[in-house]
Coordinates of N, CA, C and O in Angstrom, one line a residue:
M1 N -33.5 -265.3 30.5 CA -34.2 -264.0 31.0 C -33.6 -263.6 31.8 O -33.1 -262.5 32.1
D2 N -32.8 -264.1 33.0 CA -32.7 -263.0 33.7 C -31.0 -263.0 33.4 O -30.4 -261.6 33.5
L3 N -30.4 -263.4 32.3 CA -28.7 -262.9 31.9 C -29.2 -262.1 31.4 O -29.1 -261.0 31.1
V4 N -30.4 -261.6 29.7 CA -30.8 -260.4 29.9 C -30.5 -259.5 30.3 O -30.6 -258.0 29.8
L5 N -31.3 -259.8 31.6 CA -32.1 -258.3 32.7 C -30.6 -257.8 32.9 O -29.9 -256.7 33.1
I6 N -29.7 -258.9 33.9 CA -27.8 -258.7 34.0 C -27.7 -257.6 33.3 O -27.0 -256.5 33.3
E7 N -27.3 -258.3 31.8 CA -26.6 -257.3 30.8 C -27.1 -256.3 30.4 O -26.4 -255.3 30.6
I8 N -28.6 -255.8 30.6 CA -28.6 -254.5 30.6 C -28.8 -253.8 31.7 O -28.5 -253.7 31.5
V9 N -29.0 -254.3 33.0 CA -28.3 -253.3 33.6 C -27.7 -252.8 34.1 O -26.8 -251.8 34.4
L10 N -25.7 -254.2 33.6 CA -24.7 -253.5 33.7 C -24.3 -252.8 32.1 O -23.8 -251.3 32.6
W11 N -25.3 -252.9 31.7 CA -24.8 -251.0 30.1 C -25.0 -250.1 30.5 O -24.7 -248.9 30.2
V12 N -26.7 -250.4 31.1 CA -27.6 -249.1 31.7 C -26.0 -248.3 33.3 O -25.6 -246.7 33.3
G13 N -25.5 -249.3 34.0 CA -24.8 -248.9 34.3 C -23.4 -248.5 33.6 O -22.5 -247.2 34.4
L14 N -23.1 -248.1 33.2 CA -21.8 -248.5 32.7 C -21.7 -246.8 31.3 O -21.5 -246.2 31.4
A15 N -23.2 -247.5 31.1 CA -23.3 -245.6 30.6 C -23.8 -244.7 31.2 O -22.7 -243.1 31.8
F16 N -24.2 -244.9 32.3 CA -24.3 -244.0 33.6 C -23.2 -243.0 33.8 O -22.2 -242.5 34.3
F17 N -21.9 -244.7 34.2 CA -20.7 -244.3 34.7 C -20.6 -243.3 33.9 O -19.4 -242.5 34.1
F18 N -19.9 -243.7 32.3 CA -19.5 -243.1 30.9 C -20.0 -241.6 31.4 O -19.4 -240.3 31.7
W19 N -21.1 -241.3 31.1 CA -22.2 -240.3 32.1 C -20.9 -239.1 32.1 O -21.5 -238.1 32.8
A20 N -21.4 -239.8 33.7 CA -20.6 -238.7 35.3 C -19.4 -239.3 34.8 O -18.8 -237.7 34.8
L21 N -18.3 -239.3 33.7 CA -17.7 -239.5 34.0 C -17.2 -237.8 33.1 O -15.6 -236.7 33.5
R22 N -17.3 -238.6 31.9 CA -17.4 -236.7 31.2 C -18.0 -235.6 32.0 O -17.6 -234.7 31.6
D23 N -19.4 -235.5 32.9 CA -19.9 -234.1 33.5 C -18.6 -233.8 33.7 O -18.0 -233.0 34.1
N24 N -17.7 -234.8 35.1 CA -16.5 -234.2 36.3 C -16.2 -233.5 34.9 O -15.0 -233.0 35.7
L25 N -15.6 -234.8 33.9 CA -14.5 -234.1 33.5 C -14.2 -232.6 32.9 O -13.7 -231.9 32.5
G26 N -15.6 -232.7 32.4 CA -15.5 -231.0 31.7 C -15.3 -230.3 33.1 O -15.2 -228.7 32.7
K27 N -15.7 -230.6 34.1 CA -15.9 -229.3 35.2 C -14.5 -229.3 35.7 O -14.1 -228.3 35.9
V28 N -13.5 -230.5 35.3 CA -12.3 -230.1 35.9 C -11.5 -229.5 34.4 O -11.0 -228.6 35.3
E29 N -11.9 -229.7 33.2 CA -11.2 -229.0 32.2 C -11.9 -227.5 33.2 O -10.6 -226.2 31.8
A30 N -12.5 -226.8 32.6 CA -13.8 -225.4 33.4 C -12.7 -224.9 34.7 O -12.4 -224.3 33.8
E31 N -12.6 -225.5 35.9 CA -11.5 -224.7 36.4 C -10.0 -224.9 35.4 O -9.7 -223.9 36.4
L32 N -9.3 -225.8 35.0 CA -7.9 -225.4 34.8 C -7.8 -224.3 34.2 O -7.4 -223.1 33.9
Q33 N -8.7 -223.6 32.8 CA -9.0 -222.9 32.4 C -9.2 -221.8 33.1 O -8.7 -221.0 32.6
D34 N -10.2 -221.4 34.1 CA -9.9 -220.3 34.6 C -8.9 -220.2 35.3 O -8.2 -219.0 35.9
A35 N -8.1 -221.1 36.0 CA -7.1 -220.6 36.8 C -6.1 -221.0 35.2 O -4.7 -219.9 35.9
K36 N -6.2 -221.1 34.8 CA -4.7 -220.5 33.0 C -4.9 -219.3 33.0 O -4.3 -218.3 32.8
A37 N -6.3 -218.9 33.1 CA -6.3 -217.3 32.5 C -6.3 -216.7 33.7 O -5.4 -215.9 33.4
L38 N -6.3 -216.7 35.1 CA -5.7 -216.1 36.5 C -4.4 -216.0 36.2 O -4.5 -215.1 36.8
K39 N -3.8 -217.0 36.2 CA -1.9 -217.3 35.5 C -2.2 -215.9 34.8 O -0.7 -215.7 35.3
S40 N -2.6 -216.0 33.9 CA -2.3 -215.6 32.3 C -1.9 -213.9 33.0 O -1.8 -212.9 33.3
R41 N -3.1 -214.0 34.0 CA -3.4 -212.4 34.3 C -2.6 -211.8 34.8 O -1.9 -210.1 34.8
E42 N -2.3 -212.9 36.2 CA -1.1 -212.2 37.0 C 0.2 -212.1 36.3 O 0.5 -211.0 36.8
L43 N 1.1 -212.3 35.4 CA 1.8 -212.4 34.6 C 2.0 -211.8 33.9 O 2.7 -210.9 33.6
A44 N 0.8 -211.2 33.4 CA 1.3 -209.9 32.6 C 0.2 -208.7 32.9 O 1.3 -207.9 33.2
A45 N 0.4 -209.0 34.3 CA 0.1 -208.0 35.7 C 1.4 -207.4 35.3 O 2.2 -206.5 35.7
L46 N 2.1 -208.9 36.5 CA 3.8 -208.6 36.3 C 4.5 -208.2 35.8 O 5.7 -207.2 35.8
A47 N 5.0 -208.4 34.5 CA 5.3 -208.0 33.5 C 5.5 -206.3 33.1 O 6.1 -205.3 32.7
R48 N 2.9 -206.0 32.7 CA 3.5 -204.3 32.6 C 4.2 -204.0 33.8 O 4.5 -202.9 33.8
S49 N 4.0 -204.1 35.1 CA 4.4 -203.7 35.7 C 6.7 -203.2 36.5 O 6.8 -202.7 36.3
R50 N 6.6 -204.5 35.6 CA 8.5 -204.3 35.9 C 8.7 -204.1 34.3 O 10.0 -203.2 34.4
R51 N 7.8 -203.3 33.4 CA 8.0 -203.1 32.2 C 8.3 -201.4 31.7 O 9.2 -200.6 31.5
F52 N 7.9 -200.9 33.5 CA 7.4 -199.2 33.5 C 8.7 -199.1 34.2 O 9.2 -199.6 34.8
V53 N 9.2 -197.5 33.7 CA 10.4 -197.6 34.5 C 10.6 -195.9 35.3 O 9.0 -195.6 35.1
R54 N 10.2 -195.9 36.3 CA 9.7 -194.3 37.5 C 11.5 -193.8 37.4 O 12.0 -193.7 37.5
P55 N 10.9 -192.2 36.3 CA 11.8 -191.0 36.2 C 12.2 -190.5 37.3 O 12.1 -191.1 38.3
E56 N 13.6 -190.9 37.4 CA 13.9 -190.2 38.6 C 13.8 -187.9 38.5 O 14.5 -187.7 39.8
R57 N 14.5 -187.3 36.7 CA 14.6 -186.4 37.2 C 13.8 -185.9 36.1 O 14.0 -186.8 34.7
L58 N 13.1 -185.2 35.9 CA 11.8 -184.9 34.7 C 12.4 -183.2 34.3 O 12.6 -182.5 35.5
S59 N 12.1 -183.2 33.0 CA 12.6 -181.3 32.0 C 10.8 -180.9 32.2 O 10.1 -181.4 32.8
E60 N 11.3 -179.7 31.6 CA 9.9 -179.1 31.7 C 8.8 -180.2 29.8 O 9.7 -180.5 29.8
P61 N 7.9 -179.8 31.1 CA 6.7 -180.4 30.3 C 6.6 -180.2 28.8 O 6.6 -178.3 28.2
I62 N 5.8 -180.4 27.4 CA 5.6 -181.0 26.1 C 4.7 -181.3 25.4 O 4.2 -180.6 24.8
G63 N 3.4 -181.1 26.5 CA 2.1 -182.0 26.7 C 1.4 -183.1 26.8 O 2.5 -183.3 28.1
H64 N 0.9 -182.7 27.1 CA 0.1 -184.6 28.0 C -0.2 -185.2 27.1 O -0.7 -185.6 25.9
Y65 N -0.4 -186.3 27.3 CA -1.5 -187.7 27.4 C -2.1 -188.8 28.4 O -1.5 -189.4 29.0
R66 N -3.5 -189.3 28.5 CA -3.9 -189.4 29.5 C -3.6 -189.2 30.8 O -3.4 -190.2 31.9
D67 N -4.0 -187.6 30.7 CA -3.9 -187.2 31.8 C -2.7 -187.3 32.7 O -2.1 -187.0 33.8
A68 N -1.1 -187.9 31.6 CA -0.3 -187.9 32.3 C 0.5 -187.1 31.9 O 0.4 -186.3 30.4
V69 N 1.8 -186.2 32.1 CA 3.0 -185.2 31.6 C 3.7 -186.0 31.2 O 4.2 -186.9 31.1
I70 N 3.9 -185.4 29.9 CA 5.6 -185.4 28.6 C 5.9 -184.4 29.3 O 6.0 -183.6 28.6
H71 N 7.1 -185.2 29.6 CA 8.3 -184.2 29.3 C 9.6 -183.8 28.9 O 9.8 -185.8 27.4
R72 N 9.9 -183.3 28.4 CA 11.2 -183.4 27.0 C 12.1 -183.8 27.1 O 13.1 -185.5 26.9
I73 N 13.3 -184.5 28.4 CA 13.9 -184.8 28.9 C 13.7 -185.7 30.2 O 13.1 -185.1 31.2
M74 N 14.3 -186.8 30.2 CA 14.3 -187.7 31.3 C 15.3 -188.7 32.0 O 15.7 -189.2 31.1
S75 N 15.5 -189.0 33.1 CA 16.9 -189.3 34.0 C 16.4 -190.5 34.2 O 15.5 -191.0 35.9
V76 N 16.8 -191.5 34.4 CA 16.5 -192.9 35.5 C 18.0 -194.1 35.1 O 19.1 -193.6 33.4
D77 N 18.6 -194.3 36.6 CA 19.7 -194.3 36.5 C 20.7 -193.8 35.8 O 22.0 -193.6 35.7
G78 N 21.0 -192.7 36.1 CA 21.6 -191.2 36.0 C 22.1 -191.5 34.5 O 23.3 -190.8 33.3
H79 N 21.6 -191.4 33.6 CA 21.1 -191.9 32.0 C 20.1 -190.7 31.2 O 18.7 -191.0 32.0
E80 N 20.3 -190.3 30.5 CA 19.2 -189.6 29.9 C 18.3 -189.2 28.8 O 18.8 -190.5 28.4
Y81 N 17.1 -189.6 28.9 CA 16.2 -190.1 27.8 C 15.8 -188.9 27.2 O 14.7 -188.5 28.4
L82 N 15.9 -189.1 25.6 CA 15.0 -188.2 25.2 C 13.1 -189.0 24.6 O 12.8 -189.3 24.3
F83 N 11.9 -188.1 25.0 CA 10.8 -188.7 24.4 C 10.4 -189.0 22.3 O 10.9 -188.1 22.2
D84 N 10.6 -189.9 22.6 CA 9.9 -190.4 21.3 C 8.8 -190.3 20.7 O 8.6 -190.0 19.5
H85 N 7.7 -190.9 21.4 CA 6.5 -191.0 20.7 C 5.5 -191.8 22.3 O 5.8 -192.1 23.5
V86 N 4.6 -191.3 21.8 CA 3.2 -192.5 22.8 C 3.0 -193.4 22.0 O 3.0 -193.9 20.5
C87 N 2.3 -194.7 23.2 CA 2.1 -196.0 22.5 C 0.8 -196.3 23.9 O 1.8 -196.6 25.2
P88 N -0.4 -197.0 22.9 CA -0.6 -197.4 24.4 C -0.1 -198.6 25.4 O -0.1 -199.6 25.0
P89 N -0.6 -198.0 26.2 CA -0.2 -199.5 27.2 C -1.2 -200.9 26.8 O -0.3 -201.8 28.0
E90 N -2.0 -200.7 26.6 CA -2.5 -202.6 25.8 C -2.0 -203.1 24.9 O -0.8 -202.3 24.5
G91 N -1.6 -204.1 24.8 CA -0.8 -204.7 24.1 C 0.5 -205.0 24.1 O 0.8 -204.6 25.1
E92 N 1.2 -205.6 23.3 CA 3.0 -206.0 23.7 C 3.2 -204.6 23.3 O 2.9 -203.8 22.3
V93 N 4.5 -204.4 23.7 CA 5.2 -202.9 23.8 C 6.5 -203.7 23.3 O 7.0 -204.2 24.2
L94 N 6.6 -203.3 22.1 CA 8.2 -204.1 21.8 C 9.2 -202.5 22.2 O 9.3 -202.1 21.2
L95 N 10.4 -202.6 22.9 CA 10.8 -201.6 22.5 C 12.2 -201.7 21.5 O 12.7 -202.7 22.4
Q96 N 13.0 -200.5 21.3 CA 14.2 -201.1 20.5 C 15.6 -200.9 22.1 O 14.8 -200.2 23.3
P97 N 16.5 -201.5 21.6 CA 17.8 -201.1 22.9 C 17.6 -200.2 22.6 O 17.9 -199.0 21.2
G98 N 18.0 -199.2 24.3 CA 18.1 -197.5 23.9 C 16.8 -197.1 24.5 O 16.7 -196.1 24.4
Q99 N 15.8 -197.9 24.2 CA 14.6 -197.1 24.9 C 14.0 -197.1 26.3 O 14.3 -198.4 26.7
C100 N 12.8 -197.0 26.8 CA 12.9 -197.1 28.0 C 11.0 -196.7 28.5 O 10.3 -195.7 27.3
Y101 N 10.4 -197.1 28.8 CA 8.2 -197.2 28.8 C 8.2 -196.6 30.0 O 8.9 -197.7 30.9
V102 N 7.6 -195.6 30.1 CA 6.4 -194.8 31.3 C 5.3 -194.6 31.5 O 5.3 -194.4 30.0
E103 N 5.1 -194.9 32.4 CA 3.8 -195.6 32.3 C 3.2 -194.0 32.2 O 3.7 -192.7 32.4
P104 N 1.9 -193.4 31.8 CA 0.4 -194.3 30.1 C 1.1 -195.0 30.0 O 0.3 -195.6 29.3
G105 N 2.3 -195.2 28.8 CA 2.3 -195.0 27.5 C 3.8 -194.4 27.0 O 3.5 -193.8 25.8
L106 N 4.4 -193.4 28.1 CA 4.9 -192.5 26.6 C 6.5 -193.9 26.9 O 7.1 -194.0 27.6
V107 N 7.1 -193.3 25.0 CA 8.8 -193.9 25.4 C 8.9 -193.1 25.0 O 9.5 -191.8 24.2
Y108 N 10.4 -193.5 25.3 CA 11.8 -192.8 25.4 C 13.3 -193.5 25.7 O 13.6 -194.5 25.0
A109 N 13.8 -193.1 24.1 CA 15.2 -193.5 23.9 C 16.2 -192.5 24.5 O 16.2 -190.8 24.6
R110 N 17.1 -193.6 24.7 CA 18.8 -192.8 25.2 C 18.8 -191.4 24.1 O 19.2 -191.6 23.3
H111 N 19.6 -190.7 25.2 CA 20.4 -189.6 24.6 C 21.3 -189.6 24.6 O 22.3 -190.1 26.2
E112 N 22.5 -189.7 24.0 CA 23.5 -190.2 24.1 C 24.1 -188.7 24.1 O 24.5 -187.4 23.8

């Protein structure tokens, strides 16, 4: 009878151990996912800040987009760019060679 009681206590202890382990691993997994999401947001913000260029010189205004003025020609690093199209700042922006992206979502193409 004593052996059966000891075996039952050991099985209950093992079940409690696995339950506690599963619970703590779930918490660790949630913390890792939160950290990964935060890192992803930080990297996305850094990429957004790097993909925008700051114009050095602007020509005549031709319109507005999201409370920003659209200029016909702008220059960056001594090169002139013509306004090409509008692209929303959210999501992935695929630029062709010779294009640059100005906040809040204006795409300019290099003027030869």
